Amino acid sequence: MNLDTSLTVAGKELKVIRRKKSIILYIVIVPLLLSFGFSLIVQNDIAPPSGIVSNYQLGLESLTYFFVVLAAVLPASIAAYSIVGEKIEKGLEPLLATPASDGEILLGKSIAAFVPPILTLWAGASIFMVAVDYLTYIELSYNFFPNWTSGIMLLLLAPLAAIFSIECAVIASSRVTDARGANQIASLMFVPFMAIFLAAVEGIFAFDLDNLLIVSGVVLVVDVALLFLSTATFRREEILTKWR
Amino acid sequence: MIETRNLTRKFGDVTAVDDLTLHVNDGEVFGFLGPNGAGKTTTVGMLCCLIAKTSGSARIAGYEVGNKSDSVKIRRLIGFVSDNVGLYDSLTAYENLDYFGKLYKCPEPRRKENIERFLKMLGLWEKKDVPAGTLSKGMKQKVAIARALVHDPEVLFMDEPTANLDPESAKTVREFILQLKQEKKTIFLNTHNLDEAQRICDKIGVLNTRLMALGTPQELEYSVGARKTVILLDEVSDTILNALKRLSPGKVTRDGSTLTIELANPNKENPAIVRAIVGAGGNVQSVSITASSLEDAYLKLVREKQG
């Protein structure tokens, strides 16, 4: 595996992404809307009457966790498109005729699907945290962020969730024969993370450090397994001979 | 440079390429002719390590097709122009070439030099910063050809490079291939265009799942039957026809003042024929030899298989 080749592939993918306005809008607008929307929710709906600080904390953690869910949504469609789109543009044959290996190509595409959404997501989360800190400082005289929980969520679990969704999208897009199918499968990747969110809302799951580290560990193991699976299931010949 | 031995590829019960044995020498332009579905693209796919073979063997520059480590070496040696141009529409022509040059690990100075050289040769240097999606079909095809050459491959595989191009673009591409031929590049050219094959190729193979014929264009033309001598006279008289009958050279047909004679070896038999005509009082204006065309040969071979 040559990282240089993967970075070359990633560089080209990033150039393409940069010139696709719909993708840029998608990965920039969604986290920004989320951050502004959540800030308004914090301001209007769950501003704490004194004495119910714990509910307030759960609300903020749940909203922060939503950025993890988003991390499982945004990169998947880019990853799915980067393989299916290659086939649509008929670029896969010349690409596969180069000395680049399947693993190098897939890693490059995954890097390109990972970096822009995770950066915009972190930017959105930062705006949200600054806004919330402003409000909590006024209401409670302290800054809620940063804290370990949000750190684990945004710096560990969100990237792992993004990698999970990218790998699932890569596997899906190399098995389906059209862009719509790949996008439909990719759009389902947020479901496990959404389930955790709902479990927390229902009180079955707590966003504490231990639980978040366990979830992160599980996602890490799944990511490693999917990494091997995505390379092993990438059938260049099937893609070239069966896709039309 | 390229060698296949009993190369076969089956897709389920369907045999796409059957028992293909051929040899392409270093610096040779090899034309692969055949109807749609004959297995030309599958053959190129196998040789470019894109599609696995079912049986048989193939070697390129001594490297074994299908061997995992050799496949990477083969891919470094070859350039591939697919039947679809497959450019990235949002990247410029230059960026498309640069990307592939990097994937082939072509050093930057050589990459830049080659991109400029090939885009200039193909008349596209002025369009280098234009998004590929806005180029015409012919221009895209030229960029795709330049893309296959950007790393200086030893062998170039081209799958119908002039198909669907307007005559002018097709001519430019053909002239470019001829330039590459002068540079002693080994070229494996899949084509439907018989005239193109005749003009460009040193050797031609006719494939219709199985290899039907292999040889130089001239050998293929001669393989389908007798050549003809066409003699234009002032006037064709009965005396001349009788003189030819006595000589019994071959089937003689008359069309006004033109005689067409089917001969096994015109170069050897023509002097005696001309002497007989002149001796019978004929006034010969011109003598020419025509052979069966490559098209005749191709159609005969393909129909034989279908029949």
XYZ file of C-alpha atoms in Angstrom:
551
model
C 0.000 0.000 0.000
C 1.509 3.288 -1.121
C 0.143 6.295 0.802
C 1.367 8.683 -1.911
C -0.947 7.036 -4.438
C -3.872 7.253 -2.030
C -3.128 10.927 -1.425
C -3.021 11.488 -5.200
C -6.450 9.886 -5.515
C -7.690 11.911 -2.522
C -6.308 15.129 -4.038
C -8.190 14.541 -7.262
C -11.394 13.672 -5.402
C -11.110 16.842 -3.320
C -10.676 18.896 -6.496
C -13.846 17.346 -7.907
C -15.733 17.920 -4.645
C -14.557 21.547 -4.548
C -16.096 22.122 -7.976
C -19.420 20.427 -7.219
C -21.466 23.186 -5.667
C -24.232 20.827 -4.540
C -21.769 18.784 -2.460
C -20.151 21.897 -0.984
C -23.533 23.318 -0.049
C -24.557 19.996 1.462
C -21.501 19.539 3.662
C -21.309 23.203 4.708
C -24.948 24.151 5.128
C -26.126 21.111 7.093
C -23.638 21.441 10.008
C -24.119 25.214 10.072
C -27.906 24.901 10.147
C -27.585 22.331 12.886
C -25.322 24.549 14.966
C -27.523 27.634 14.611
C -30.710 25.617 15.100
C -29.398 23.918 18.221
C -28.165 27.228 19.615
C -31.678 28.625 19.210
C -33.166 25.554 20.900
C -30.789 26.017 23.808
C -31.690 29.659 24.049
C -35.460 29.233 23.821
C -36.478 25.821 25.091
C -34.062 24.431 27.604
C -32.680 27.500 29.287
C -32.385 26.304 32.850
C -34.574 27.391 35.659
C -32.252 27.088 38.610
C -32.205 23.610 40.138
C -32.591 21.451 36.997
C -29.050 21.685 35.777
C -28.818 17.899 35.197
C -31.639 17.941 32.595
C -29.966 20.876 30.986
C -26.744 18.887 30.792
C -28.511 15.891 29.180
C -30.093 18.196 26.617
C -26.757 19.708 25.653
C -25.057 16.312 25.484
C -27.864 14.987 23.288
C -27.539 17.954 20.962
C -23.766 17.540 20.845
C -24.213 13.839 20.119
C -26.320 14.810 17.120
C -23.064 15.896 15.461
C -21.936 12.264 15.766
C -25.101 11.207 13.943
C -24.318 13.820 11.324
C -20.800 12.403 10.973
C -22.391 9.135 9.926
C -24.562 10.890 7.335
C -22.441 13.497 5.528
C -19.449 11.462 4.302
C -21.464 8.430 3.207
C -23.057 10.085 0.205
C -19.701 11.516 -0.933
C -18.058 8.105 -0.581
C -20.885 6.376 -2.424
C -20.772 8.893 -5.234
C -17.010 8.735 -5.585
C -17.174 5.119 -6.756
C -20.534 5.094 -8.504
C -19.753 8.514 -9.994
C -16.487 7.160 -11.356
C -18.454 4.472 -13.128
C -21.022 6.986 -14.375
C -18.249 9.174 -15.809
C -16.703 5.979 -17.284
C -13.450 6.783 -15.528
C -13.095 3.533 -13.652
C -11.583 1.503 -16.507
C -8.632 3.843 -17.155
C -8.170 4.241 -13.401
C -8.068 0.501 -12.780
C -5.611 0.104 -15.657
C -3.067 2.175 -13.704
C -0.672 0.540 -11.226
C -2.769 1.857 -8.308
C -4.121 -1.011 -6.229
C -7.747 -1.373 -5.146
C -6.722 -0.604 -1.558
C -4.878 2.578 -2.561
C -7.814 3.790 -4.657
C -10.357 3.045 -1.934
C -8.224 4.661 0.767
C -7.815 7.785 -1.368
C -11.536 8.031 -1.977
C -12.212 7.447 1.709
C -9.806 10.218 2.761
C -11.556 12.621 0.392
C -14.973 11.584 1.726
C -13.748 11.954 5.320
C -11.868 15.249 5.464
C -14.315 17.918 4.190
C -17.408 16.723 6.119
C -15.481 16.204 9.344
C -13.967 19.691 9.055
C -17.325 21.361 8.415
C -18.863 19.278 11.168
C -16.190 20.405 13.635
C -16.707 23.980 12.481
C -20.457 23.662 13.049
C -19.918 22.034 16.437
C -17.488 24.805 17.410
C -20.055 27.474 16.573
C -22.643 25.588 18.614
C -20.274 25.240 21.586
C -19.279 28.907 21.541
C -22.958 29.926 21.397
C -23.870 27.548 24.231
C -20.928 28.733 26.335
C -22.118 32.277 25.876
C -25.597 31.297 27.115
C -24.413 29.106 29.985
C -22.028 31.798 31.126
C -24.909 34.252 31.305
C -27.319 31.767 32.974
C -24.969 29.686 35.131
C -21.790 31.721 35.230
C -19.690 28.916 33.757
C -18.751 27.560 30.344
C -20.365 24.171 29.586
C -17.848 23.461 26.784
C -15.263 22.126 26.383
C -15.711 19.019 28.474
C -14.535 15.401 28.243
C -17.872 14.095 27.013
C -18.061 16.459 24.082
C -14.350 15.901 23.408
C -14.872 12.125 23.145
C -17.981 12.617 21.033
C -16.505 15.063 18.555
C -12.848 14.076 18.415
C -13.161 10.311 18.764
C -16.656 8.985 18.126
C -17.577 11.368 15.285
C -14.495 10.485 13.173
C -15.060 6.778 13.889
C -18.712 7.145 12.872
C -17.604 8.908 9.693
C -15.164 6.099 8.894
C -17.914 3.544 9.574
C -20.316 5.220 7.168
C -17.623 5.671 4.499
C -16.621 2.025 4.632
C -20.254 0.895 4.485
C -20.813 3.229 1.533
C -17.708 1.888 -0.246
C -18.906 -1.683 0.227
C -22.426 -0.763 -0.883
C -21.355 1.264 -3.894
C -19.091 -1.473 -5.205
C -21.984 -3.952 -4.997
C -24.832 -1.920 -6.493
C -25.050 -0.881 -10.107
C -26.390 2.654 -9.911
C -25.961 5.869 -7.984
C -29.461 5.824 -6.547
C -28.949 2.398 -4.977
C -25.631 3.447 -3.489
C -27.121 6.632 -2.041
C -30.083 4.776 -0.577
C -27.835 2.310 1.208
C -25.430 5.057 2.273
C -28.272 7.067 3.753
C -29.027 4.236 6.209
C -25.615 4.362 7.890
C -26.766 6.791 10.558
C -29.304 4.294 11.951
C -27.074 2.646 14.627
C -25.949 6.060 15.866
C -29.486 7.386 15.849
C -30.540 4.369 17.915
C -28.021 5.389 20.599
C -29.418 8.917 20.547
C -32.970 7.627 20.998
C -31.815 5.280 23.760
C -30.312 8.276 25.572
C -33.495 10.313 25.154
C -35.468 7.371 26.578
C -33.051 7.128 29.500
C -31.706 3.687 28.504
C -28.276 5.038 27.660
C -26.243 7.736 29.397
C -23.721 9.931 27.626
C -21.051 9.379 30.245
C -17.358 8.891 29.553
C -17.379 5.118 30.135
C -20.301 4.486 27.813
C -18.899 6.746 25.112
C -15.504 5.046 25.285
C -17.161 1.606 25.050
C -19.214 2.710 22.041
C -16.082 4.217 20.460
C -14.178 0.976 21.051
C -16.942 -1.067 19.430
C -17.116 1.284 16.429
C -13.306 1.127 16.138
C -13.377 -2.682 15.987
C -16.194 -2.575 13.419
C -14.241 0.016 11.381
C -11.141 -2.185 11.276
C -13.241 -5.188 10.231
C -14.997 -3.135 7.546
C -11.661 -1.851 6.264
C -10.606 -5.377 5.373
C -14.068 -6.257 4.138
C -14.338 -3.217 1.855
C -11.022 -4.046 0.132
C -11.818 -7.743 -0.038
C -15.266 -7.201 -1.536
C -14.163 -4.641 -4.132
C -14.472 -6.723 -7.296
C -12.951 -4.664 -10.084
C -13.890 -7.189 -12.737
C -17.533 -7.385 -11.648
C -17.760 -3.608 -11.640
C -16.239 -3.375 -15.105
C -18.184 -6.190 -16.725
C -21.585 -5.976 -15.026
C -22.171 -2.264 -14.527
C -23.834 -0.565 -17.438
C 6.322 -7.786 -26.752
C 2.758 -9.190 -26.534
C 2.218 -12.907 -26.639
C -0.912 -14.934 -25.992
C -1.178 -18.696 -26.022
C -4.596 -20.392 -26.074
C -6.008 -17.408 -24.207
C -9.653 -18.039 -23.340
C -12.283 -16.144 -21.410
C -15.729 -17.423 -20.595
C -18.575 -15.529 -18.944
C -20.733 -18.333 -17.568
C -21.668 -20.482 -20.546
C -20.683 -17.829 -23.054
C -17.202 -17.950 -24.505
C -16.054 -14.411 -25.274
C -12.531 -15.252 -26.416
C -11.608 -18.764 -27.461
C -8.124 -20.194 -27.699
C -6.417 -17.011 -28.864
C -2.790 -17.400 -29.833
C -0.939 -14.447 -31.303
C 2.307 -12.558 -31.118
C 2.923 -8.830 -31.490
C 6.516 -7.752 -31.951
C 8.233 -4.800 -30.334
C 7.432 -1.565 -32.218
C 4.676 -3.182 -34.240
C 1.179 -1.782 -34.755
C -1.250 -4.657 -34.434
C -4.820 -4.204 -35.643
C -7.512 -6.332 -34.088
C -10.574 -6.543 -36.326
C -13.865 -8.219 -35.625
C -17.600 -7.634 -35.468
C -19.362 -6.404 -32.320
C -19.180 -9.015 -29.583
C -16.205 -10.742 -31.203
C -14.176 -10.501 -27.984
C -11.809 -7.668 -28.919
C -12.553 -5.559 -25.839
C -12.433 -8.624 -23.587
C -9.017 -9.475 -25.016
C -7.721 -5.977 -24.329
C -9.297 -6.143 -20.867
C -7.380 -9.331 -20.143
C -4.100 -7.974 -21.518
C -4.498 -4.772 -19.466
C -5.065 -6.898 -16.332
C -8.607 -5.606 -15.923
C -10.361 -8.904 -16.565
C -9.120 -12.325 -15.501
C -8.507 -15.029 -18.080
C -10.319 -18.348 -17.818
C -7.455 -20.365 -19.288
C -4.384 -20.054 -21.469
C -1.610 -17.580 -20.928
C -0.515 -14.121 -21.990
C 2.716 -12.254 -21.514
C 3.589 -8.617 -22.037
C 7.282 -7.724 -22.164
C 7.931 -11.058 -20.480
C 5.552 -10.439 -17.578
C 2.776 -12.929 -16.993
C -0.768 -11.570 -17.239
C -2.774 -12.821 -14.259
C 0.235 -13.066 -11.938
C -0.453 -10.557 -9.152
C 3.015 -9.001 -8.888
C 3.547 -9.081 -12.670
C 0.181 -7.371 -13.200
C 1.425 -4.233 -11.438
C 4.565 -4.259 -13.612
C 2.444 -4.716 -16.733
C 0.212 -1.783 -15.764
C 3.287 0.414 -15.417
C 4.393 -0.567 -18.938
C 1.133 -0.046 -20.731
C -1.161 2.797 -21.675
C -4.842 2.148 -22.179
C -7.345 4.075 -24.263
C -10.725 2.600 -23.413
C -13.730 2.666 -25.707
C -15.210 5.285 -23.345
C -13.124 8.404 -22.888
C -13.769 8.462 -19.132
C -12.424 11.920 -18.386
C -13.331 13.752 -15.205
C -15.607 16.462 -16.539
C -14.994 18.958 -13.731
C -11.202 18.721 -14.064
C -9.387 20.513 -16.855
C -7.685 18.608 -19.655
C -4.320 19.350 -18.010
C -5.523 18.192 -14.578
C -6.868 14.956 -16.036
C -3.476 14.176 -17.581
C -1.544 15.305 -14.521
C -3.622 13.052 -12.271
C -2.895 9.973 -14.352
C 0.758 10.928 -14.700
C 0.975 11.003 -10.894
C -0.774 7.637 -10.581
C 1.856 6.187 -12.927
C 4.569 7.793 -10.760
C 5.853 9.766 -13.713
C 8.368 12.330 -12.321
C 7.035 15.888 -12.380
C 9.420 17.385 -14.976
C 8.782 14.528 -17.413
C 5.081 14.600 -16.670
C 4.839 18.300 -17.454
C 6.947 17.877 -20.564
C 4.823 14.979 -21.824
C 1.536 16.721 -21.114
C 2.675 19.760 -23.083
C 4.121 17.635 -25.875
C 1.062 15.444 -26.382
C -1.478 18.228 -26.013
C 0.479 20.234 -28.599
C 0.767 17.239 -30.930
C -2.994 16.766 -30.716
C -3.716 20.473 -31.131
C -5.183 20.862 -27.651
C -2.589 22.953 -25.825
C -4.817 26.030 -26.030
C -7.579 24.060 -24.331
C -5.460 22.749 -21.486
C -7.221 24.788 -18.813
C -10.716 24.137 -20.082
C -12.892 21.726 -18.037
C -12.969 18.418 -19.862
C -16.757 18.370 -19.691
C -16.936 21.337 -22.049
C -14.701 19.794 -24.735
C -16.130 18.279 -27.909
C -16.260 14.505 -28.286
C -13.257 14.511 -30.595
C -11.236 16.679 -28.213
C -12.137 14.429 -25.285
C -10.955 11.412 -27.225
C -7.661 13.144 -27.972
C -7.218 13.977 -24.276
C -7.961 10.330 -23.452
C -5.225 9.272 -25.877
C -2.784 11.761 -24.347
C -3.741 10.437 -20.907
C -2.717 6.931 -21.948
C 0.665 8.230 -23.119
C 1.559 10.644 -20.338
C 3.854 8.136 -18.588
C 5.676 7.044 -21.786
C 4.272 3.517 -21.940
C 6.070 0.875 -23.971
C 2.805 -0.652 -25.152
C -0.355 1.225 -26.002
C -3.733 -0.509 -26.064
C -6.406 1.396 -27.945
C -9.991 0.214 -28.012
C -11.688 1.758 -31.030
C -10.075 5.180 -30.673
C -11.754 6.659 -33.743
C -15.217 5.209 -33.229
C -17.946 7.873 -33.226
C -15.528 10.641 -34.194
C -16.155 13.014 -37.059
C -13.908 12.408 -40.093
C -11.549 15.270 -39.263
C -11.014 14.206 -35.658
C -10.627 10.595 -36.739
C -7.987 11.686 -39.251
C -6.065 13.592 -36.562
C -6.139 10.556 -34.292
C -4.976 8.276 -37.112
C -2.135 10.642 -37.975
C -1.173 10.729 -34.323
C -1.072 6.938 -34.200
C 1.162 6.994 -37.280
C 3.477 9.404 -35.455
C 3.600 7.007 -32.523
C 4.371 4.221 -34.963
C 7.366 6.201 -36.175
C 8.463 6.481 -32.548
C 8.446 2.645 -32.473
C 5.706 2.336 -29.892
C 4.047 -1.069 -29.774
C 0.359 -0.473 -30.395
C -2.525 -2.893 -30.049
C -5.425 -1.318 -31.886
C -8.990 -2.602 -31.704
C -10.934 -1.203 -34.606
C -13.948 -1.668 -36.828
C -12.420 0.566 -39.446
C -10.835 -1.575 -42.146
C -9.346 1.350 -43.994
C -7.733 2.532 -40.755
C -6.329 -0.925 -40.073
C -4.965 -1.186 -43.604
C -3.255 2.192 -43.442
C -1.855 2.000 -39.937
C -1.231 -1.610 -39.006
C 1.793 -3.780 -39.672
C -0.138 -6.879 -38.774
C -3.834 -7.641 -38.493
C -5.776 -10.268 -36.613
C -9.398 -11.000 -37.399
C -11.256 -12.182 -34.316
C -14.700 -13.635 -34.105
C -14.438 -15.260 -30.683
C -11.675 -17.350 -32.269
C -8.823 -15.905 -34.264
C -9.899 -16.292 -37.884
C -6.786 -14.916 -39.578
C -3.487 -13.336 -38.770
C -1.066 -11.623 -41.114
C -0.042 -8.414 -42.812
C -2.848 -6.463 -44.519
C -1.484 -7.623 -47.873
C -1.387 -11.248 -46.805
C -5.005 -11.047 -45.732
C -6.033 -9.451 -49.014
C -4.285 -12.150 -51.013
C -5.714 -14.869 -48.817
C -9.260 -14.487 -50.146
C -8.674 -15.299 -53.791
C -7.089 -14.443 -57.129
C -5.818 -11.013 -57.994
C -6.916 -9.314 -61.166
C -5.176 -7.597 -64.040
C -7.173 -4.786 -65.580
C -6.156 -3.858 -69.157
C -7.525 -0.773 -70.873
C -7.424 -0.958 -74.688
C -8.455 1.334 -77.548
C -10.783 -1.401 -78.710
C -11.391 -5.041 -77.831
C -11.712 -7.232 -80.930
C -12.599 -10.935 -81.324
C -8.992 -11.524 -82.483
C -7.706 -10.265 -79.135
C -10.213 -12.391 -77.196
C -9.253 -15.482 -79.226
C -5.561 -14.785 -78.598
C -6.265 -14.639 -74.867
C -8.351 -17.800 -75.056
C -5.404 -19.607 -76.629
C -3.186 -18.364 -73.802
C -5.911 -19.410 -71.278
C -4.553 -17.212 -68.460
C -7.686 -17.190 -66.283
C -11.251 -15.968 -66.306
C -11.533 -13.017 -68.710
C -14.375 -10.520 -68.480
C -14.965 -7.686 -70.908
C -16.523 -4.339 -70.095
C -16.418 -2.070 -73.167
C -12.766 -1.536 -73.980
C -11.599 -2.892 -70.606
C -10.539 -6.469 -70.000
C -10.332 -7.912 -66.498
C -8.386 -11.147 -66.112
C -8.257 -13.143 -62.858
C -4.710 -14.363 -62.297
C -2.897 -16.338 -59.662
C 0.338 -14.427 -60.243
C -0.177 -11.247 -62.298
C 3.444 -10.108 -62.123
C 4.576 -13.301 -63.806
C 1.734 -13.689 -66.316
C 1.123 -10.092 -67.398
C 4.044 -9.783 -69.905
C 2.796 -12.791 -71.916
C -0.779 -11.460 -71.865
C 0.300 -8.025 -73.088
C 2.435 -9.617 -75.808
C -0.570 -11.703 -76.945
C -2.845 -8.661 -77.081
C -0.293 -6.585 -79.009
C 0.354 -9.523 -81.346
C -3.399 -9.682 -82.061
C -3.320 -6.019 -83.069
C -4.493 -4.539 -79.799
C -3.422 -1.099 -78.610
C -2.818 -1.242 -74.813
C -3.430 2.038 -72.971
C -2.798 0.835 -69.420
C -2.262 -2.273 -67.315
C -3.008 -2.394 -63.591
C -3.189 -5.061 -60.933
C -5.970 -5.114 -58.358
C -6.215 -7.409 -55.379
C -9.167 -8.337 -53.255
C -9.615 -5.650 -50.655
C -9.129 -6.096 -46.939
C -12.878 -5.635 -46.712
C -13.385 -8.668 -48.989
C -11.032 -10.676 -46.819
C -12.648 -9.528 -43.594
C -16.187 -10.199 -44.740
C -15.242 -13.604 -46.088
C -13.636 -14.589 -42.783
C -16.482 -13.293 -40.638
C -19.162 -14.878 -42.842
C -17.328 -18.198 -42.843
C -17.664 -18.256 -39.070
C -21.321 -17.197 -39.173
C -22.133 -19.724 -41.913
